Short mmCIF file of C-alpha atoms in Angstrom, two decimals:
data_model
loop_
_atom_site.label_atom_id
_atom_site.label_comp_id
_atom_site.label_asym_id
_atom_site.label_seq_id
_atom_site.Cartn_x
_atom_site.Cartn_y
_atom_site.Cartn_z
CA MET H 1 111.66 78.10 78.17
CA LYS H 2 113.02 79.48 81.73
CA ASN H 3 115.36 81.01 80.57
CA GLU H 4 113.13 83.08 78.24
CA ILE H 5 110.14 83.98 80.79
CA ILE H 6 113.63 85.46 83.07
CA GLU H 7 114.08 87.73 80.24
CA ARG H 8 110.74 88.97 79.24
CA PHE H 9 109.65 89.29 82.60
CA THR H 10 112.26 91.12 84.48
CA SER H 11 113.48 93.29 81.21
CA TYR H 12 108.74 94.45 81.82
CA VAL H 13 109.01 95.22 85.61
CA LYS H 14 111.99 98.41 84.87
CA VAL H 15 109.64 99.70 82.86
CA ASP H 16 106.89 101.90 85.26
CA THR H 17 103.80 101.49 84.49
CA GLN H 18 101.90 102.37 87.59
CA SER H 19 98.34 103.67 86.10
CA ASN H 20 96.63 106.80 87.95
CA GLU H 21 93.49 107.33 89.30
CA GLU H 22 93.25 111.44 89.24
CA ASN H 23 94.28 111.24 85.31
CA PRO H 24 91.54 109.95 83.02
CA SER H 25 93.00 109.74 80.10
CA CYS H 26 93.97 106.83 78.35
CA PRO H 27 96.80 105.18 79.46
CA SER H 28 96.50 106.88 82.66
CA THR H 29 100.68 106.96 82.60
CA PRO H 30 102.85 107.44 79.41
CA GLY H 31 105.03 104.47 80.99
CA GLN H 32 102.03 102.06 80.12
CA LEU H 33 102.75 102.79 76.52
CA THR H 34 106.60 103.00 76.74
CA LEU H 35 105.69 99.11 77.44
CA ALA H 36 103.16 98.77 75.48
CA ASN H 37 105.67 100.16 71.66
CA ALA H 38 108.04 97.45 73.31
CA LEU H 39 105.48 95.16 72.72
CA VAL H 40 104.08 95.68 69.83
CA LYS H 41 107.74 95.08 68.52
CA GLU H 42 108.50 91.80 70.02
CA LEU H 43 105.13 90.40 69.36
CA GLN H 44 106.06 91.67 65.60
CA SER H 45 109.71 89.85 66.24
CA ILE H 46 108.41 86.43 66.63
CA GLY H 47 105.92 86.37 64.16
CA MET H 48 102.15 87.07 65.29
CA LYS H 49 99.81 88.95 63.31
CA GLU H 50 97.40 91.23 62.97
CA VAL H 51 99.83 93.08 65.92
CA THR H 52 97.53 96.66 66.32
CA MET H 53 98.01 99.01 69.66
CA ASP H 54 94.86 101.62 69.16
CA GLN H 55 95.34 105.23 70.54
CA ASN H 56 94.36 104.31 73.78
CA GLY H 57 97.11 101.79 74.44
CA TYR H 58 95.21 98.63 73.82
CA VAL H 59 97.87 96.03 72.01
CA MET H 60 95.67 93.50 70.01
CA ALA H 61 98.00 90.40 67.49
CA THR H 62 96.77 87.15 66.07
CA LEU H 63 97.86 83.76 66.01
CA PRO H 64 96.29 82.33 62.72
CA ALA H 65 94.79 78.84 63.36
CA ASN H 66 97.31 76.22 62.09
CA SER H 67 94.15 73.39 61.97
CA ASN H 68 91.06 72.75 59.40
CA LYS H 69 89.11 71.60 61.90
CA ASP H 70 86.01 74.70 63.27
CA VAL H 71 87.95 75.67 66.70
CA PRO H 72 86.48 78.53 69.34
CA THR H 73 88.54 81.48 68.43
CA ILE H 74 90.04 81.77 72.44
CA GLY H 75 91.61 85.01 73.46
CA PHE H 76 94.58 85.68 76.51
CA LEU H 77 94.75 88.85 77.98
CA ALA H 78 96.89 90.45 79.97
CA HIS H 79 97.47 94.12 81.77
CA VAL H 80 100.31 96.43 81.18
CA ASP H 81 99.32 99.00 84.41
CA THR H 82 100.84 98.10 88.32
CA ALA H 83 99.25 98.53 91.44
CA THR H 84 98.76 101.95 92.96
CA ASP H 85 99.69 101.04 95.96
CA PHE H 86 103.34 101.03 96.32
CA THR H 87 105.98 102.49 94.16
CA GLY H 88 106.64 100.83 90.74
CA LYS H 89 109.53 102.79 90.03
CA ASP H 90 113.05 101.80 88.85
CA VAL H 91 111.96 98.13 90.02
CA LYS H 92 115.36 95.85 90.19
CA PRO H 93 114.57 92.63 90.68
CA GLN H 94 116.85 89.78 92.19
CA ILE H 95 116.84 86.52 91.32
CA VAL H 96 117.50 83.83 93.38
CA ASP H 97 117.93 80.15 92.61
CA ASN H 98 117.19 76.79 93.97
CA TYR H 99 115.28 78.43 97.21
CA ASP H 100 116.57 77.31 100.17
CA GLY H 101 113.27 77.70 102.50
CA LYS H 102 115.00 80.54 105.17
CA ASP H 103 114.97 83.86 105.15
CA LEU H 104 115.26 86.08 102.27
CA THR H 105 117.57 89.28 102.99
CA LEU H 106 115.43 92.25 100.38
CA HIS H 107 117.41 94.65 101.24
CA GLU H 108 119.98 95.02 103.64
CA LYS H 109 120.25 98.38 105.29
CA LEU H 110 116.22 99.02 105.30
CA ASP H 111 116.15 95.78 106.91
CA VAL H 112 113.88 94.42 104.49
CA ILE H 113 113.48 90.46 104.96
CA LEU H 114 111.05 87.61 103.16
CA SER H 115 110.51 85.21 105.74
CA PRO H 116 108.18 82.45 106.01
CA ASP H 117 107.99 83.38 110.06
CA ASP H 118 105.55 86.02 108.20
CA PHE H 119 104.64 84.07 105.53
CA PRO H 120 104.44 80.46 105.55
CA SER H 121 103.82 79.81 101.88
CA LEU H 122 107.55 80.18 101.34
CA LYS H 123 107.71 76.79 102.04
CA ASN H 124 106.06 75.60 98.80
CA TYR H 125 108.32 77.06 97.10
CA ILE H 126 112.37 75.21 98.65
CA GLY H 127 113.71 74.63 95.23
CA HIS H 128 112.35 76.91 92.71
CA THR H 129 113.56 79.68 91.55
CA LEU H 130 112.16 82.62 92.92
CA ILE H 131 112.39 86.41 92.00
CA THR H 132 111.75 89.64 94.34
CA THR H 133 112.13 92.44 94.83
CA ASP H 134 115.12 94.54 96.61
CA GLY H 135 112.76 95.79 99.15
CA THR H 136 111.98 99.47 97.80
CA THR H 137 109.50 98.67 95.26
CA LEU H 138 106.28 96.77 94.09
CA LEU H 139 107.50 94.03 91.67
CA GLY H 140 104.76 93.66 88.98
CA ALA H 141 104.62 90.31 88.58
CA ASP H 142 100.39 91.45 88.86
CA ASN H 143 100.26 91.56 85.82
CA LYS H 144 103.59 91.90 83.40
CA ALA H 145 104.01 87.64 84.24
CA GLY H 146 100.71 86.96 82.80
CA ILE H 147 101.83 89.81 79.75
CA ALA H 148 105.59 86.93 79.91
CA GLU H 149 103.84 84.19 80.16
CA ILE H 150 101.41 84.25 77.23
CA MET H 151 104.22 86.12 75.45
CA THR H 152 106.55 83.00 75.86
CA ALA H 153 103.04 80.41 75.21
CA MET H 154 102.80 82.11 71.92
CA ASP H 155 106.40 82.19 70.39
CA TYR H 156 106.56 78.33 72.09
CA LEU H 157 103.68 77.31 69.61
CA ILE H 158 104.84 79.45 66.93
CA GLN H 159 107.87 77.57 67.22
CA HIS H 160 106.29 73.51 67.62
CA PRO H 161 103.85 73.71 64.47
CA GLU H 162 103.12 70.09 65.80
CA ILE H 163 100.88 71.36 68.54
CA LYS H 164 97.25 72.22 66.47
CA HIS H 165 95.15 74.59 67.52
CA GLY H 166 92.58 77.13 66.31
CA LYS H 167 92.98 81.53 65.89
CA ILE H 168 94.39 82.72 69.12
CA ARG H 169 93.55 86.31 70.28
CA VAL H 170 96.25 88.20 72.92
CA ALA H 171 95.20 91.51 74.30
CA PHE H 172 97.25 93.26 76.44
CA THR H 173 95.50 96.61 78.10
CA PRO H 174 96.55 99.29 80.75
CA ASP H 175 94.62 100.99 83.55
CA GLU H 176 93.14 97.76 85.12
CA GLU H 177 94.35 98.57 88.31
CA ILE H 178 92.30 101.43 88.52
CA GLY H 179 89.26 99.64 87.23
CA ARG H 180 89.20 100.97 83.74
CA GLY H 181 90.70 97.84 81.66
CA PRO H 182 87.69 97.04 79.76
CA HIS H 183 86.30 100.88 79.84
CA LYS H 184 88.05 100.81 75.72
CA PHE H 185 88.68 97.20 74.81
CA ASP H 186 86.69 96.74 71.69
CA VAL H 187 85.31 93.37 72.11
CA ASP H 188 84.43 93.55 68.27
CA ALA H 189 88.08 94.14 67.25
CA PHE H 190 88.77 90.97 68.98
CA ASP H 191 87.02 88.84 67.92
CA ALA H 192 87.51 85.47 70.62
CA GLN H 193 84.09 83.73 71.43
CA PHE H 194 85.70 82.70 74.85
CA ALA H 195 88.88 84.31 76.37
CA TYR H 196 91.04 84.04 79.85
CA THR H 197 93.26 86.43 81.68
CA VAL H 198 96.55 85.18 82.98
CA ASP H 199 96.31 87.27 86.49
CA GLY H 200 95.55 84.87 88.92
CA GLY H 201 98.24 84.31 92.46
CA PRO H 202 100.04 81.00 93.07
CA LEU H 203 100.43 77.96 91.48
CA GLY H 204 96.65 76.47 89.89
CA GLU H 205 94.40 79.13 90.78
CA LEU H 206 91.70 79.30 89.07
CA GLU H 207 89.28 81.42 88.88
CA TYR H 208 84.94 82.74 87.29
CA GLU H 209 83.28 84.28 90.19
CA SER H 210 84.13 87.24 91.57
CA PHE H 211 82.66 90.40 93.09
CA ASN H 212 79.05 92.02 92.29
CA ALA H 213 80.89 96.06 92.99
CA ALA H 214 80.25 99.46 93.96
CA SER H 215 82.14 102.62 94.97
CA ALA H 216 80.34 105.08 97.35
CA LYS H 217 81.43 108.44 97.43
CA ILE H 218 80.19 110.57 100.64
CA LEU H 219 80.34 114.35 100.96
CA ILE H 220 79.44 116.19 103.66
CA LYS H 221 79.41 120.05 104.39
CA GLY H 222 79.89 121.63 108.04
CA THR H 223 79.78 125.07 109.83
CA ASN H 224 82.63 126.15 111.37
CA ILE H 225 82.49 128.47 113.97
CA HIS H 226 85.11 129.61 116.71
CA PRO H 227 84.76 126.66 119.53
CA GLY H 228 83.55 130.36 121.94
CA THR H 229 81.12 130.85 120.57
CA ALA H 230 79.75 127.56 118.72
CA LYS H 231 76.82 126.13 120.84
CA GLY H 232 74.00 126.08 118.74
CA LYS H 233 75.50 126.66 115.44
CA MET H 234 78.48 124.77 114.85
CA VAL H 235 77.97 121.33 112.51
CA ASN H 236 80.92 119.48 112.79
CA SER H 237 80.92 117.49 109.04
CA ALA H 238 83.95 114.58 110.59
CA LYS H 239 82.14 114.24 113.38
CA ILE H 240 79.24 113.43 111.03
CA ALA H 241 81.44 111.10 108.94
CA MET H 242 82.42 109.30 112.07
CA GLU H 243 78.58 108.65 112.84
CA PHE H 244 78.21 107.56 109.59
CA HIS H 245 80.18 104.93 109.58
CA ASN H 246 79.64 103.49 113.30
CA GLU H 247 76.41 102.85 111.29
CA LEU H 248 78.09 99.88 109.11
CA PRO H 249 78.72 96.54 110.75
CA ALA H 250 82.00 96.72 112.07
CA ALA H 251 82.12 93.64 111.57
CA GLU H 252 81.73 93.35 107.64
CA ALA H 253 85.01 95.08 107.02
CA PRO H 254 87.60 93.22 104.62
CA GLU H 255 90.08 92.86 107.81
CA TYR H 256 87.21 90.39 108.97
CA THR H 257 85.74 88.87 105.84
CA GLU H 258 86.91 85.96 103.46
CA GLY H 259 85.51 83.25 101.52
CA TYR H 260 82.42 84.35 100.33
CA GLU H 261 81.66 86.68 102.55
CA GLY H 262 80.80 90.24 101.92
CA PHE H 263 82.33 93.89 102.83
CA TYR H 264 81.67 97.38 103.26
CA HIS H 265 85.45 99.22 102.63
CA LEU H 266 86.44 102.78 103.59
CA LEU H 267 89.33 103.41 101.44
CA SER H 268 89.66 107.02 102.86
CA PHE H 269 88.45 109.59 105.07
CA HIS H 270 89.68 112.66 104.36
CA GLY H 271 88.09 116.26 106.36
CA ASP H 272 87.53 118.46 109.11
CA VAL H 273 84.82 120.68 110.67
CA GLU H 274 84.10 122.43 107.85
CA GLU H 275 83.88 119.37 104.77
CA THR H 276 84.80 116.05 104.71
CA LYS H 277 84.97 113.22 102.20
CA LEU H 278 84.53 109.20 102.21
CA SER H 279 85.12 107.22 99.97
CA TYR H 280 84.52 103.27 100.44
CA ILE H 281 83.98 100.39 97.60
CA ILE H 282 81.37 97.95 98.24
CA ARG H 283 81.73 94.18 97.59
CA ASP H 284 79.67 91.26 97.15
CA PHE H 285 78.88 88.22 95.41
CA ASP H 286 75.66 87.67 95.64
CA ARG H 287 73.38 89.88 94.23
CA GLN H 288 70.79 90.27 96.04
CA LYS H 289 72.95 91.46 98.73
CA PHE H 290 74.70 93.51 96.83
CA ASN H 291 72.13 95.43 96.21
CA GLU H 292 70.18 95.60 99.99
CA ARG H 293 73.92 97.34 100.39
CA LYS H 294 73.82 99.29 98.85
CA GLU H 295 70.27 100.27 99.76
CA TYR H 296 71.48 99.98 103.30
CA ILE H 297 74.43 102.87 102.77
CA THR H 298 71.50 104.75 100.90
CA LYS H 299 69.26 104.59 104.20
CA VAL H 300 71.93 105.72 106.04
CA ILE H 301 72.61 109.15 103.95
CA GLU H 302 69.01 109.72 104.03
CA ASP H 303 68.48 109.50 107.67
CA LEU H 304 71.09 111.46 108.08
CA LYS H 305 69.36 114.23 105.70
CA GLU H 306 67.07 114.06 107.82
CA LYS H 307 68.65 114.67 110.79
CA TYR H 308 71.60 117.62 109.92
CA GLY H 309 69.79 118.66 106.61
CA GLN H 310 69.35 117.98 102.57
CA ASN H 311 71.83 119.86 101.20
CA ARG H 312 74.84 118.78 103.88
CA ILE H 313 75.19 115.65 102.73
CA GLN H 314 75.75 114.26 99.15
CA LEU H 315 76.49 110.14 97.93
CA GLU H 316 77.65 109.48 94.94
CA LEU H 317 77.26 105.70 94.56
CA HIS H 318 78.14 104.16 90.97
CA ASP H 319 78.57 99.98 90.32
CA GLN H 320 81.29 99.00 88.82
CA TYR H 321 81.31 95.57 87.59
CA PHE H 322 79.37 92.44 88.62
CA ASN H 323 79.58 88.84 89.32
CA MET H 324 80.86 86.93 86.10
CA LYS H 325 79.40 84.14 87.31
CA GLU H 326 76.01 84.68 86.35
CA LYS H 327 78.00 84.93 82.21
CA ILE H 328 80.80 82.12 82.30
CA GLU H 329 78.40 79.34 83.80
CA PRO H 330 75.92 78.84 80.65
CA VAL H 331 79.23 78.33 78.74
CA LYS H 332 81.13 76.31 81.60
CA GLU H 333 83.65 74.22 79.39
CA ILE H 334 85.90 76.73 78.90
CA VAL H 335 86.04 76.70 82.46
CA ASP H 336 86.04 73.17 82.18
CA ILE H 337 88.98 72.82 79.72
CA ALA H 338 91.50 75.17 82.00
CA HIS H 339 91.28 72.58 84.44
CA GLU H 340 91.84 69.80 82.09
CA ALA H 341 94.88 71.44 81.34
CA MET H 342 96.62 71.41 84.13
CA GLU H 343 95.94 68.02 85.43
CA LYS H 344 97.64 67.64 82.48
CA LEU H 345 99.93 69.14 83.88
CA ASP H 346 100.20 67.04 87.51
CA ILE H 347 98.78 70.55 88.61
CA LYS H 348 95.76 70.85 91.10
CA PRO H 349 93.43 73.21 90.48
CA GLN H 350 92.44 75.22 92.79
CA ILE H 351 88.71 76.49 92.09
CA SER H 352 88.26 79.77 94.60
CA PRO H 353 85.32 83.22 93.69
CA ILE H 354 88.22 86.06 93.24
CA ARG H 355 88.35 88.28 95.95
CA GLY H 356 88.84 90.73 93.87
CA GLY H 357 88.75 92.80 90.26
CA THR H 358 89.56 91.49 87.13
CA ASP H 359 88.74 92.50 84.13
CA GLY H 360 87.60 89.22 83.29
CA SER H 361 84.38 90.00 85.26
CA GLN H 362 82.98 93.52 83.43
CA LEU H 363 84.74 91.74 79.68
CA SER H 364 82.03 89.28 80.35
CA TYR H 365 79.46 91.20 80.86
CA MET H 366 80.95 93.32 77.76
CA GLY H 367 80.26 89.53 75.96
CA LEU H 368 83.11 88.04 75.71
CA PRO H 369 83.18 85.57 78.88
CA THR H 370 86.60 85.61 80.79
CA PRO H 371 87.62 83.15 83.72
CA ASN H 372 91.06 84.14 85.32
CA ILE H 373 93.79 81.31 85.35
CA PHE H 374 97.44 81.88 87.87
CA THR H 375 100.29 83.38 87.11
CA GLY H 376 102.71 81.71 89.65
CA GLY H 377 102.92 85.02 92.03
CA GLU H 378 102.27 85.92 95.61
CA ASN H 379 101.98 88.62 98.10
CA PHE H 380 100.96 91.49 94.96
CA HIS H 381 101.28 95.56 95.60
CA GLY H 382 104.23 95.70 97.30
CA LYS H 383 107.88 95.10 98.43
CA TYR H 384 107.39 91.26 99.54
CA GLU H 385 105.73 90.41 95.94
CA PHE H 386 107.41 87.04 94.96
CA ILE H 387 107.08 85.26 92.07
CA SER H 388 108.52 81.37 91.03
CA VAL H 389 110.33 80.79 87.68
CA ASP H 390 109.31 77.40 87.81
CA ASN H 391 105.15 77.61 88.35
CA MET H 392 105.40 80.21 85.55
CA ILE H 393 106.98 77.55 82.63
CA LEU H 394 103.92 75.89 84.40
CA ALA H 395 101.27 78.73 83.92
CA THR H 396 102.93 78.57 80.35
CA LYS H 397 102.29 75.64 79.43
CA VAL H 398 98.70 75.34 80.42
CA ILE H 399 97.88 78.22 78.30
CA VAL H 400 99.66 76.20 75.83
CA GLY H 401 97.23 73.15 76.67
CA ILE H 402 94.50 75.45 76.60
CA ALA H 403 94.72 75.79 72.24
CA SER H 404 95.42 72.55 72.14
CA LEU H 405 92.24 71.20 74.46
CA PHE H 406 90.11 73.52 72.50
CA GLU H 407 91.40 71.86 69.11
CA GLU H 408 91.15 68.92 70.67
CA LYS H 409 87.68 68.92 71.27
CA ALA H 410 86.95 70.55 68.26
CA ILE H 411 85.22 68.46 64.92
#
């Protein structure tokens, strides 16, 4: 299993699949289709059935049941795209056997060093086989590790028919990193009762709570006049933008929050005297507090309109997804089964809220309850990203274990 996972993962990450928020097409980049087509061929080659890819790049496949019990159909999902935060072109994965707990030089000329002094969790991986970047790109373990683990788990189940399971569906989807993963996902065609995204981080992560999420885009129009004759006439849009931002609670930003704390996050600020654009995301686990955050931003904007003029400021406020806990708690047994599958492998489940996005948030509200399980990676979206092959193997075994437990508990 180790060699299979390494071979699969390192081949996937070499395909540039960064998504692109500026492109409305689905998928938003051609590399995602390149990988999706390769995955279709691989699924067929290992013996999966009903392998399909639609015009939007969503890949689906079936592992037929080998049990006579009435087992719920379950699914496993991972996304093919990588983050927009850091380049994913020309990824050159490096394999470190039997990691010794010391500094790892990722790129000597650029002096890029992965050090336990900066990332203390590296000490958890002494003796593991690690895969790192070469210090010039992200790695793409988010979420190509999930793809490799699902693919390896399905291959393993096909090769070991003595492991009984119900019908299993798998899907590999585009554009998760730009929030569009489920937008064109056909839940009816997928035809599963429950699913799991294999898109988490370190060993044992098991998540079924996510933020309520919204985006806010603000456009401010100013009036630019020569500064020598500007008195009473100039309206500086950048200063209005600063005034707006200063009305937000300073401590309620990502860099000051953790756990169940929500925030306002300024993503971008572009402007001058004549025109300024701001982009925010709004996050909170509690639905009432989430609504209050949106109401507060709206009120601040209305107050500024009263002060500077109704036509000077525009606000676009859109919900993105909601806390999937509301949809998963009524079927909490799917979380319990994942919990049990981990414990059977002597993995201590780490149940925590997702302080980020997951396709499961939207899918759960589309009628497919979908918690999230770990992949084994850390430091996603940057040059210090790495993953433990040992923990990728355990993630694969958890997938197999979940499938087996659903069959075991069925009548």
